[in-house]
Amino acid sequence: MKRTSYHHGDLRATLMDACLRLIESEGLAAVSLRRVAREAGVSSGAPYHHFADRAALLSALSIDGFQQLAAYLTAARASTTDPLQALTELGVAYVQFSREHPAQFRLMFRPELSQPDKHPDAHAAGDAAFDVLVETVAECVAVGALPADRAETLAVAWWALGHGLASLWLDGYLEKRSEQMGTHAPELVDAITRTFTALITPDASAG
């Protein structure tokens, strides 16, 4: 449903919402400033008050997505005082974000569309979200739960796990596999993240 009115200060948010709706319904290829304006119910020139071109709009959505993801991860990290448990919660939160913001999640990892080299703020937002994971791994190292010499590798591995689970769920494969296993996707995500946490601890590695 198109928005036919908006407060002047809400135009930017209106256009971003319209762009996400368009991505969800027709895919990224359908996005142009003119088409987004039509979806938002505003004049064709309205988007240029906030976005120089299509790439600028997509970059803004990417930045917003990473900022929201960082908030999800920060809240998950704060939900427990156990660093290893926090690591598990981060994985679950990452997947949860992708489920609640599927169009934005897919966009955030399409640099050829948002052109992050031309929009360094997008890089900074992505790094800030990743830093929540890095800091949580560092806390695990500090209490002796993870080996210091593998901290950077484990941070990337954990990101890869969360992103893989999120992508598999969005594409429908995780739910299909869950049914075959007699469980449900949320339970499988939780079990996988907990299993991975157990496997990367020094005691498990030694065994």
Coordinates of C-alpha atoms in Angstrom, one line a residue:
M1 CA 0.0 0.0 0.0
K2 CA 1.4 3.4 -1.0
R3 CA 1.9 6.2 1.4
T4 CA 0.2 9.3 -0.1
S5 CA 1.2 11.8 2.7
Y6 CA 4.2 12.3 5.0
H7 CA 5.7 14.9 7.3
H8 CA 8.6 16.7 5.7
G9 CA 11.1 15.3 8.2
D10 CA 9.8 11.7 7.4
L11 CA 10.5 11.8 3.7
R12 CA 13.8 10.0 4.0
A13 CA 12.3 7.2 6.1
T14 CA 9.3 7.0 3.8
L15 CA 11.5 6.5 0.8
M16 CA 13.6 3.9 2.6
D17 CA 10.5 1.9 3.7
A18 CA 9.1 2.1 0.1
C19 CA 12.4 0.8 -1.2
L20 CA 12.4 -2.2 1.1
R21 CA 8.8 -3.0 0.2
L22 CA 9.8 -2.9 -3.5
I23 CA 12.8 -5.2 -2.9
E24 CA 10.6 -7.7 -0.9
S25 CA 7.9 -7.7 -3.6
E26 CA 9.9 -7.5 -6.9
G27 CA 13.6 -7.8 -6.0
L28 CA 16.5 -5.5 -6.2
A29 CA 16.4 -5.2 -10.0
A30 CA 13.1 -3.3 -9.7
V31 CA 14.7 -0.5 -7.6
S32 CA 15.1 2.9 -9.2
L33 CA 14.6 6.3 -7.6
R34 CA 11.6 7.0 -9.9
R35 CA 10.0 3.6 -9.0
V36 CA 10.6 4.1 -5.3
A37 CA 9.0 7.5 -5.5
R38 CA 6.0 6.0 -7.1
E39 CA 5.8 3.3 -4.4
A40 CA 6.0 5.9 -1.7
G41 CA 3.3 8.1 -3.3
V42 CA 5.6 11.1 -3.7
S43 CA 6.8 13.1 -6.7
S44 CA 9.5 11.7 -8.9
G45 CA 11.9 14.4 -7.8
A46 CA 11.3 13.9 -4.1
P47 CA 14.0 11.2 -3.6
Y48 CA 16.8 13.6 -4.8
H49 CA 16.3 15.7 -1.7
H50 CA 18.0 12.9 0.2
F51 CA 19.7 10.5 -2.3
A52 CA 21.9 11.5 -5.2
D53 CA 21.2 8.2 -7.0
R54 CA 20.1 4.6 -6.6
A55 CA 23.4 3.6 -5.0
A56 CA 23.1 6.2 -2.3
L57 CA 19.6 4.9 -1.4
L58 CA 20.8 1.3 -1.2
S59 CA 23.9 2.4 0.8
A60 CA 21.6 4.2 3.3
L61 CA 19.5 1.1 3.7
S62 CA 22.7 -1.0 4.1
I63 CA 24.0 1.4 6.8
D64 CA 20.6 1.3 8.6
G65 CA 20.6 -2.5 8.4
F66 CA 24.0 -2.9 10.0
Q67 CA 23.1 -0.4 12.7
Q68 CA 20.0 -2.5 13.5
L69 CA 22.0 -5.7 13.4
A70 CA 24.6 -4.2 15.8
A71 CA 21.7 -3.3 18.2
Y72 CA 20.4 -6.9 18.0
L73 CA 23.9 -8.3 18.7
T74 CA 24.5 -5.8 21.6
A75 CA 21.2 -6.8 23.2
A76 CA 22.1 -10.4 22.9
R77 CA 25.5 -9.9 24.3
A78 CA 24.0 -8.0 27.3
S79 CA 21.5 -10.8 28.0
T80 CA 24.0 -12.9 29.9
T81 CA 27.2 -12.5 32.0
D82 CA 28.7 -15.7 30.6
P83 CA 30.9 -14.8 27.6
L84 CA 30.5 -18.3 26.0
Q85 CA 26.7 -18.1 26.4
A86 CA 26.8 -14.6 24.9
L87 CA 28.6 -16.0 21.9
T88 CA 25.7 -18.5 21.4
E89 CA 23.2 -15.7 21.8
L90 CA 24.9 -13.7 19.2
G91 CA 24.5 -16.4 16.6
V92 CA 20.8 -16.7 17.4
A93 CA 20.3 -12.9 17.3
Y94 CA 22.1 -12.8 13.9
V95 CA 19.7 -15.3 12.4
Q96 CA 16.7 -13.6 14.1
F97 CA 17.6 -10.2 12.5
S98 CA 17.8 -11.9 9.1
R99 CA 14.3 -13.4 9.6
E100 CA 12.8 -10.1 10.7
H101 CA 14.5 -8.0 8.0
P102 CA 15.0 -10.3 5.0
A103 CA 15.1 -7.7 2.3
Q104 CA 17.5 -5.5 4.2
F105 CA 19.7 -8.5 5.2
R106 CA 20.2 -9.5 1.6
L107 CA 21.0 -6.0 0.6
M108 CA 23.6 -5.5 3.2
F109 CA 25.8 -8.1 1.7
R110 CA 25.5 -7.0 -1.9
P111 CA 28.4 -4.5 -2.2
E112 CA 28.1 -4.3 -6.0
L113 CA 24.7 -2.7 -5.5
S114 CA 25.3 -0.4 -2.5
Q115 CA 28.8 0.6 -3.8
P116 CA 30.4 0.8 -0.3
D117 CA 33.7 2.0 -1.7
K118 CA 31.9 5.2 -2.6
H119 CA 30.1 5.3 0.7
P120 CA 32.6 4.6 3.5
D121 CA 29.8 5.0 6.1
A122 CA 28.5 1.6 5.0
H123 CA 31.9 0.0 5.7
A124 CA 32.0 1.7 9.1
A125 CA 28.5 0.4 10.0
G126 CA 29.4 -3.1 9.0
D127 CA 32.6 -3.0 11.0
A128 CA 30.7 -1.7 14.1
A129 CA 28.4 -4.7 13.9
F130 CA 31.2 -7.1 13.5
D131 CA 33.1 -5.5 16.4
V132 CA 30.3 -6.7 18.8
L133 CA 31.3 -10.2 17.8
V134 CA 35.0 -9.5 18.1
E135 CA 34.6 -8.0 21.5
T136 CA 32.6 -11.0 22.7
V137 CA 35.3 -13.4 21.5
A138 CA 37.8 -11.2 23.3
E139 CA 35.8 -11.6 26.5
C140 CA 35.9 -15.4 26.1
V141 CA 39.6 -15.2 25.6
A142 CA 40.0 -13.1 28.7
V143 CA 38.3 -15.7 30.9
G144 CA 40.2 -18.6 29.3
A145 CA 37.2 -20.0 27.5
L146 CA 38.8 -19.6 24.0
P147 CA 42.5 -19.7 22.9
A148 CA 44.0 -16.2 22.3
D149 CA 45.9 -17.3 19.2
R150 CA 42.7 -18.3 17.4
A151 CA 40.6 -15.3 18.4
E152 CA 40.5 -13.6 14.9
T153 CA 39.9 -16.9 13.1
L154 CA 37.1 -17.9 15.5
A155 CA 35.4 -14.5 15.1
V156 CA 35.2 -15.0 11.4
A157 CA 34.2 -18.6 11.8
W158 CA 31.3 -17.6 14.1
W159 CA 30.2 -14.9 11.6
A160 CA 30.3 -17.5 8.8
L161 CA 28.2 -19.9 10.9
G162 CA 25.6 -17.2 11.7
H163 CA 25.4 -16.0 8.2
G164 CA 25.2 -19.5 6.7
L165 CA 22.3 -20.4 9.0
A166 CA 20.5 -17.1 8.2
S167 CA 20.9 -17.6 4.4
L168 CA 19.8 -21.2 4.5
W169 CA 16.7 -20.3 6.5
L170 CA 15.8 -17.4 4.2
D171 CA 16.2 -19.6 1.2
G172 CA 14.0 -22.3 2.7
Y173 CA 16.6 -25.0 3.0
L174 CA 16.9 -24.9 6.8
E175 CA 13.2 -25.5 7.4
K176 CA 13.2 -28.4 4.9
R177 CA 16.1 -30.0 6.7
S178 CA 14.6 -29.4 10.1
E179 CA 11.4 -31.2 9.0
Q180 CA 13.5 -34.2 7.8
M181 CA 15.2 -34.2 11.2
G182 CA 11.9 -34.1 13.1
T183 CA 12.6 -30.7 14.6
H184 CA 11.9 -27.0 13.8
A185 CA 14.3 -24.4 12.4
P186 CA 14.6 -22.3 15.6
E187 CA 15.5 -25.3 17.7
L188 CA 18.0 -26.4 15.1
V189 CA 19.6 -23.0 15.0
D190 CA 19.9 -23.1 18.8
A191 CA 21.3 -26.6 18.8
I192 CA 23.9 -25.8 16.0
T193 CA 25.2 -22.7 17.7
R194 CA 25.5 -24.4 21.1
T195 CA 27.3 -27.4 19.4
F196 CA 29.7 -25.0 17.7
T197 CA 30.4 -23.2 21.0
A198 CA 31.2 -26.5 22.6
L199 CA 33.5 -27.6 19.7
I200 CA 35.6 -24.4 19.8
T201 CA 36.4 -24.4 23.5
P202 CA 40.0 -25.5 24.4
D203 CA 38.8 -28.6 26.3
A204 CA 36.8 -29.8 23.3
S205 CA 39.7 -29.1 21.0
A206 CA 42.1 -31.0 23.3
G207 CA 39.8 -34.0 23.3

